CSV table of C-alpha atoms in Angstrom, one decimal:
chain,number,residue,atom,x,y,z
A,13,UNK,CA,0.0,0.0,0.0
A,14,UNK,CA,1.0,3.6,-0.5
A,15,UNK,CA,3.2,5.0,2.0
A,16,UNK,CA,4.2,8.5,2.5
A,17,UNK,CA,7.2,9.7,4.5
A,18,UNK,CA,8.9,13.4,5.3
A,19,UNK,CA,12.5,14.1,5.7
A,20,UNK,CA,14.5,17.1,5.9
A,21,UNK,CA,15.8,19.7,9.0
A,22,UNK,CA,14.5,20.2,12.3
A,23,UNK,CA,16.4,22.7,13.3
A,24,UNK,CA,16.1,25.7,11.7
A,25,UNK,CA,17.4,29.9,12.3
A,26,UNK,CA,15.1,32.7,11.7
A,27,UNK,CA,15.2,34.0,7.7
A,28,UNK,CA,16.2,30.7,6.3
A,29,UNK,CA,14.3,28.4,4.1
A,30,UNK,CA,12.5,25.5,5.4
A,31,UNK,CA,13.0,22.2,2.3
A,32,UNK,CA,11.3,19.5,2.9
A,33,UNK,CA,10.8,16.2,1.1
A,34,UNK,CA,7.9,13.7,1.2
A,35,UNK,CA,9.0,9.9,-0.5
A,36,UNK,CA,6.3,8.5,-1.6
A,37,UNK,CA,6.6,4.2,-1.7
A,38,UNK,CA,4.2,1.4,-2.6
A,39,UNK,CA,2.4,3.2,-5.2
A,40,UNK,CA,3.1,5.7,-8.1
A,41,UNK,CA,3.0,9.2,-8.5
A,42,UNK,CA,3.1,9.4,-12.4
A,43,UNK,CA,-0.2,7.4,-12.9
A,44,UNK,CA,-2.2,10.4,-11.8
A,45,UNK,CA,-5.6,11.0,-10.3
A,46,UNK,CA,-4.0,12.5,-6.9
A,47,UNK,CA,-2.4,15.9,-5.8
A,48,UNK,CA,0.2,15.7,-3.1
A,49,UNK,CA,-0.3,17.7,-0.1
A,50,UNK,CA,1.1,19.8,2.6
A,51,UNK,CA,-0.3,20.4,5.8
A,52,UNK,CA,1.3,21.8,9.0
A,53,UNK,CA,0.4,21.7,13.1
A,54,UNK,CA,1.5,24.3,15.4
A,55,UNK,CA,2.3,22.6,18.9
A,56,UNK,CA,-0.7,22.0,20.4
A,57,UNK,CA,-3.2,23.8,18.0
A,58,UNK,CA,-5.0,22.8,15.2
A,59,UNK,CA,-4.0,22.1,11.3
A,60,UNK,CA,-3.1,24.5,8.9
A,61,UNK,CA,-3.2,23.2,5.1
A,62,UNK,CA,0.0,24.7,3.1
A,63,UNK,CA,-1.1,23.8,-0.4
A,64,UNK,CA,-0.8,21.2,-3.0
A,65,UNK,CA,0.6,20.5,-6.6
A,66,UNK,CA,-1.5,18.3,-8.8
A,67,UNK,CA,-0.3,15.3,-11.4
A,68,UNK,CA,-0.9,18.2,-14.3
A,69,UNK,CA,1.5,20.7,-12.3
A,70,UNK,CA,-0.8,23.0,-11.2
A,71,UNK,CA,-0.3,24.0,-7.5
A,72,UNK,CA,-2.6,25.9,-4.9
A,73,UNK,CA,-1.2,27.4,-1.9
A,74,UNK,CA,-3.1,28.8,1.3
A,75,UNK,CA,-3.0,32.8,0.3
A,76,UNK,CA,-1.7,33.3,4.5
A,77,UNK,CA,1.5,31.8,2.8
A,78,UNK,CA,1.2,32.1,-0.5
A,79,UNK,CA,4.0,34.4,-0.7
A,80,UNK,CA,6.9,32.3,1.0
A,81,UNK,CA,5.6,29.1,-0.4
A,82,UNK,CA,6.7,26.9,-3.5
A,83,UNK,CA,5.7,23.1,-3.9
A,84,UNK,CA,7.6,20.7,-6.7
A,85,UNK,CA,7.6,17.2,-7.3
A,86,UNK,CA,9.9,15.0,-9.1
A,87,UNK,CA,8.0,12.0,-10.1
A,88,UNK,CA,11.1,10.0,-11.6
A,89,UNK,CA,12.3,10.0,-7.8
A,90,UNK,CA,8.5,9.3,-6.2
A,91,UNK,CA,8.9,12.6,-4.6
A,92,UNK,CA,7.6,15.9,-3.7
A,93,UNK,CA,9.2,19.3,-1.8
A,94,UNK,CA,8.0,22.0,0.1
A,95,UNK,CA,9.8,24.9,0.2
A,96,UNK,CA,9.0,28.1,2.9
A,97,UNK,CA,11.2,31.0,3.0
A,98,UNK,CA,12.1,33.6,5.6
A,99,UNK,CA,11.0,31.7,8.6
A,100,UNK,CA,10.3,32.7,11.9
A,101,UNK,CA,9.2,30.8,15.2
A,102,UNK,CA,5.4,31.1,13.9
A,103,UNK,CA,6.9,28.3,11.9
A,104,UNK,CA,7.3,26.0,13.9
A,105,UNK,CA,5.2,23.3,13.6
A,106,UNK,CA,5.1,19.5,12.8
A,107,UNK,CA,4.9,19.0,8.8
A,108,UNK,CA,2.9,16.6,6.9
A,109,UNK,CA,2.2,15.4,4.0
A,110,UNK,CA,-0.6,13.8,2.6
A,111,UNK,CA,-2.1,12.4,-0.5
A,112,UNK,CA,-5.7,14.1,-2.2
A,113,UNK,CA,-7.5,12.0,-4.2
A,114,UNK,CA,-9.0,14.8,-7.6
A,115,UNK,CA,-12.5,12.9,-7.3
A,116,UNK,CA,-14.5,14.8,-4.7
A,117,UNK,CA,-16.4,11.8,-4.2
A,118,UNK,CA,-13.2,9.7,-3.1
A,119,UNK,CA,-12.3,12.5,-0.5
A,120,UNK,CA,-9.8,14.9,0.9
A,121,UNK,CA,-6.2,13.5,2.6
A,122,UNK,CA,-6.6,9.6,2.4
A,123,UNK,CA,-3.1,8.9,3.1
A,124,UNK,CA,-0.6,11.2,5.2
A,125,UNK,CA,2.9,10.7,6.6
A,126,UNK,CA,3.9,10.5,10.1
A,127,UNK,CA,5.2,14.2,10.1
A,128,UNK,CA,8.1,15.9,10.6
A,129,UNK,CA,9.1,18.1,13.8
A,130,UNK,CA,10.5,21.7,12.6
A,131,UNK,CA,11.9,24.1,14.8
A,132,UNK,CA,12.8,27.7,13.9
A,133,UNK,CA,15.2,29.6,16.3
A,134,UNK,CA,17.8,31.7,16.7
B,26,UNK,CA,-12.0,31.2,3.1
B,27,UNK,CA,-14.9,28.9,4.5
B,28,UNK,CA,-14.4,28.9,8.1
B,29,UNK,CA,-15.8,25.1,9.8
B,30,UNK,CA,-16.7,25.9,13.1
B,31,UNK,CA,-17.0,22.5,15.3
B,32,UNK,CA,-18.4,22.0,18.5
B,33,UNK,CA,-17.5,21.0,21.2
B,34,UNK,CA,-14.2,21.8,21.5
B,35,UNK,CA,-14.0,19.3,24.0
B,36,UNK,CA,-16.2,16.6,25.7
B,37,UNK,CA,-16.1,14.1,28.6
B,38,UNK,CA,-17.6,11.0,28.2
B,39,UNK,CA,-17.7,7.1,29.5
B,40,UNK,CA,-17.0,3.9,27.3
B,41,UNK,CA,-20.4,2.9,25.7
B,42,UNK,CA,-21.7,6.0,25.1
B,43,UNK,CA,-23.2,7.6,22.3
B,44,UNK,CA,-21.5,11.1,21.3
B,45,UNK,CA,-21.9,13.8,18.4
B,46,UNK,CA,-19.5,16.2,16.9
B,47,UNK,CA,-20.8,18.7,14.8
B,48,UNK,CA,-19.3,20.8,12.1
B,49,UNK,CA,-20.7,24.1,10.5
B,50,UNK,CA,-19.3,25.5,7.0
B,51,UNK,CA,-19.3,29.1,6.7
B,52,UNK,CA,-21.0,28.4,3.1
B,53,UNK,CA,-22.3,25.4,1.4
B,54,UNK,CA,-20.2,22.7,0.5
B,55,UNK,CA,-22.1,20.0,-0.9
B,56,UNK,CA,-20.8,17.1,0.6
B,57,UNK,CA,-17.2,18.1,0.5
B,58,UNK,CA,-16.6,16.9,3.7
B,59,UNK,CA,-14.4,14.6,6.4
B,60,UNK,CA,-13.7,13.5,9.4
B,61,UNK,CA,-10.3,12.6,11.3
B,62,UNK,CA,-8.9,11.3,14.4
B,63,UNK,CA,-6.1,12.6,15.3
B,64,UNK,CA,-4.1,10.5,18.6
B,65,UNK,CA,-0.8,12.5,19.9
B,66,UNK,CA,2.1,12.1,18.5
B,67,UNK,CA,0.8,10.9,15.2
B,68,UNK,CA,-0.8,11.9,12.1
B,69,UNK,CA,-4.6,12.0,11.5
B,70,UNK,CA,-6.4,8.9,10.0
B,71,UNK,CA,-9.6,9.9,8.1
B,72,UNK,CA,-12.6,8.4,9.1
B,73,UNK,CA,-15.7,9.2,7.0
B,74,UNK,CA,-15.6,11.1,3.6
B,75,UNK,CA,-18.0,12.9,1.1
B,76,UNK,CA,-19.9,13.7,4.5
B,77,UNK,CA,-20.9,9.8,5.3
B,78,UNK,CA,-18.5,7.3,3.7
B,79,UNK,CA,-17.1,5.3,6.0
B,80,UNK,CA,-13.0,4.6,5.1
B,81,UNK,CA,-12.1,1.1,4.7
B,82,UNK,CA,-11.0,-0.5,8.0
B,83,UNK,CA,-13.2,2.2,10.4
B,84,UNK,CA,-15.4,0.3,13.0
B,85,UNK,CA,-19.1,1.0,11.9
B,86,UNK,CA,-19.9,2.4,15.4
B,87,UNK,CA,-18.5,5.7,13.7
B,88,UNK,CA,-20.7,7.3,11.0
B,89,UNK,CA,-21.3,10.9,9.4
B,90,UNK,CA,-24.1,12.8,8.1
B,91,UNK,CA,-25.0,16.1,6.6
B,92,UNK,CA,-24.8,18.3,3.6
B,93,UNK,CA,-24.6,21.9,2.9
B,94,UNK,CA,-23.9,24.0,5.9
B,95,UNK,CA,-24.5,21.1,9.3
B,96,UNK,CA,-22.4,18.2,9.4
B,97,UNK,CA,-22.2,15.4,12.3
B,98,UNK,CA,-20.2,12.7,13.2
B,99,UNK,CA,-21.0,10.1,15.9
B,100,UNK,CA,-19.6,7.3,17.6
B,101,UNK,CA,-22.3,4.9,18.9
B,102,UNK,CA,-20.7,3.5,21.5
B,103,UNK,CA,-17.3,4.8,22.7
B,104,UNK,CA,-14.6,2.2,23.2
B,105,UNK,CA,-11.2,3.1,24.9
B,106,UNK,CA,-9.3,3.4,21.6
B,107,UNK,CA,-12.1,6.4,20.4
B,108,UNK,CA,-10.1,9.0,22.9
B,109,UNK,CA,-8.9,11.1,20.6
B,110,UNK,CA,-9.0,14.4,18.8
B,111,UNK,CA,-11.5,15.0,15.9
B,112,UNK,CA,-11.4,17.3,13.2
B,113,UNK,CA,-13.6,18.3,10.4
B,114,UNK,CA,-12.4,19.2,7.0
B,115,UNK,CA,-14.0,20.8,3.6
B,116,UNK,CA,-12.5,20.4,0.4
B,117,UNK,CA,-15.4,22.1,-1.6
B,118,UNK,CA,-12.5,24.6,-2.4
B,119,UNK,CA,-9.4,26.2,-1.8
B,120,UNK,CA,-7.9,26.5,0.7
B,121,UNK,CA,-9.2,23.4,2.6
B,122,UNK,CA,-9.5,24.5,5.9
B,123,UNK,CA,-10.2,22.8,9.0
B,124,UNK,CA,-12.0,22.7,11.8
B,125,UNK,CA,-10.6,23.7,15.2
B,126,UNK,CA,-11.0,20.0,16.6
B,127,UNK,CA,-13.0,18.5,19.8
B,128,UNK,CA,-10.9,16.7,22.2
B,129,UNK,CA,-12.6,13.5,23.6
B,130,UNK,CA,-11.7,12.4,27.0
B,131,UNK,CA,-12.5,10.0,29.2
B,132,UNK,CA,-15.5,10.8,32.3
C-alpha cells in the first residue's frame, strides 16, 4: 500500500528556508488522479493546510503563505518538496504530507505521513 | 476562506456512550466533507468522507451525516481506543481549511 514519509531539517534559524521532502513508496506518483499535499500543526493547535501540486503541475497554496511558499515534485524520484522562506518561530510546527485523491467523491487527505518536527530559532 | 466551526471543543464522556461532533461550514459545501482522528504524536487517519463514507478499516460504530452547511459525526458507543482528537475538514474549495478539533476524554 502507499506510504508517504517526510525528511529534511529540524532545526532551523530565523530568515532561512524550510526544504522538505515527502517519499512516496508502494504506489506511483506518475499514474495520476492525486495531488500531493502539505499540511502543517503548530504545537498544540489545530491544522493548517499549506497547499498542493496536482499530477498536471498545477499548484494551490493557502493565500496566508502564499507568498513564502513553492511546492515541486519530481515524479522520476516518487517525490515531492516543500519549500517556505524567511521563517520565523510562527513556523514551527510539525509537517505533513498527505495524498488528495481529484475525485471529490473519493475525498480529501486519504493517506498522510507521520510528520516531521520543525523548529525555527535563533 | 470557509471557516468550519466544530463544537464541542472538547467533551467528557464514558465507554459505551453515544456522542456527536458537529461541524458548521461558513458556506455550502455540498458534501465536500471529512472527518479525522487525530491521537498525539501521530498523524490523523480519516474516518468518513463525502460527509458519510465510511473509510475502509473504520469500525461502523463511527458514522457521518450532513450536507450543505450542518455536518455530524458520531460514535455509537465509545470504546477506549475512540479517545482522541476530531477534526472536520472541507475540500469544496481552496484552501481546505479545517475545523478547530473536539478533544474527547475520558469521564
Amino acid at each position: 500500500q502507499v506510504q508517504l514519509q517526510e525528511s529534511g531539517p529540524g532545526l532551523l534559524k530565523p530568515s532561512q528556508t524550510l526544504s522538505l521532502t515527502c517519499t512516496v513508496s508502494g504506489g506511483s506518483m506518475s499514474s495520476g488522479g492525486y495531488s500531493w499535499n502539505w499540511i502543517r500543526q503548530h504545537p498544540g493547535r489545530g491544522l493548517e493546510w499549506i497547499g498542493n501540486i496536482h499530477h498536471s503541475g498545477s499548484t494551490y497554496y493557502n493565500p496566508s503563505l502564499k507568498s513564502r511558499v513553492t511546492i515541486s515534485v519530481d515524479t522520476s524520484k516518487k517525490q515531492f518538496s516543500l519549500s517556505l522562506s524567511a521563517v520565523t518561530a510562527a513556523d514551527t510546527a510539525i509537517y505533513f504530507c498527505a495524498r488528495e485523491p481529484e475525485m471529490p467523491a473519493a475525498g480529501a487527505f486519504d493517506i498522510w505521513g507521520q510528520g516531521t518536527r520543525v523548529t525555527v530559532s535563533s | 476562506d470557509i471557516q468550519m466551526t466544530q463544537s464541542p471543543s472538547s467533551l467528557s464522556a464514558s465507554v459505551g456512550d453515544r456522542v456527536t461532533i458537529t461541524c458548521r461550514a461558513s458556506q455550502g459545501i455540498r458534501n465536500d466533507l471529512g472527518w479525522y482522528q487525530q491521537k498525539p504524536g501521530k498523524a490523523p487517519k480519516r474516518l468518513i468522507y463525502a460527509a458519510s463514507g465510511l473509510q475502509s478499516g473504520v469500525p461502523s460504530r463511527f458514522s457521518g451525516s450532513g450536507s450543505g452547511t450542518e455536518f455530524t459525526l458520531t460514535i455509537s458507543s465509545l470504546q477506549p481506543e475512540d479517545f482522541a482528537t476530531y477534526y472536520c475538514l472541507q475540500y469544496y474549495s481552496y484552501p481546505r481549511t479545517f475545523g478547530q478539533g473536539t478533544k474527547l476524554e475520558i469521564k
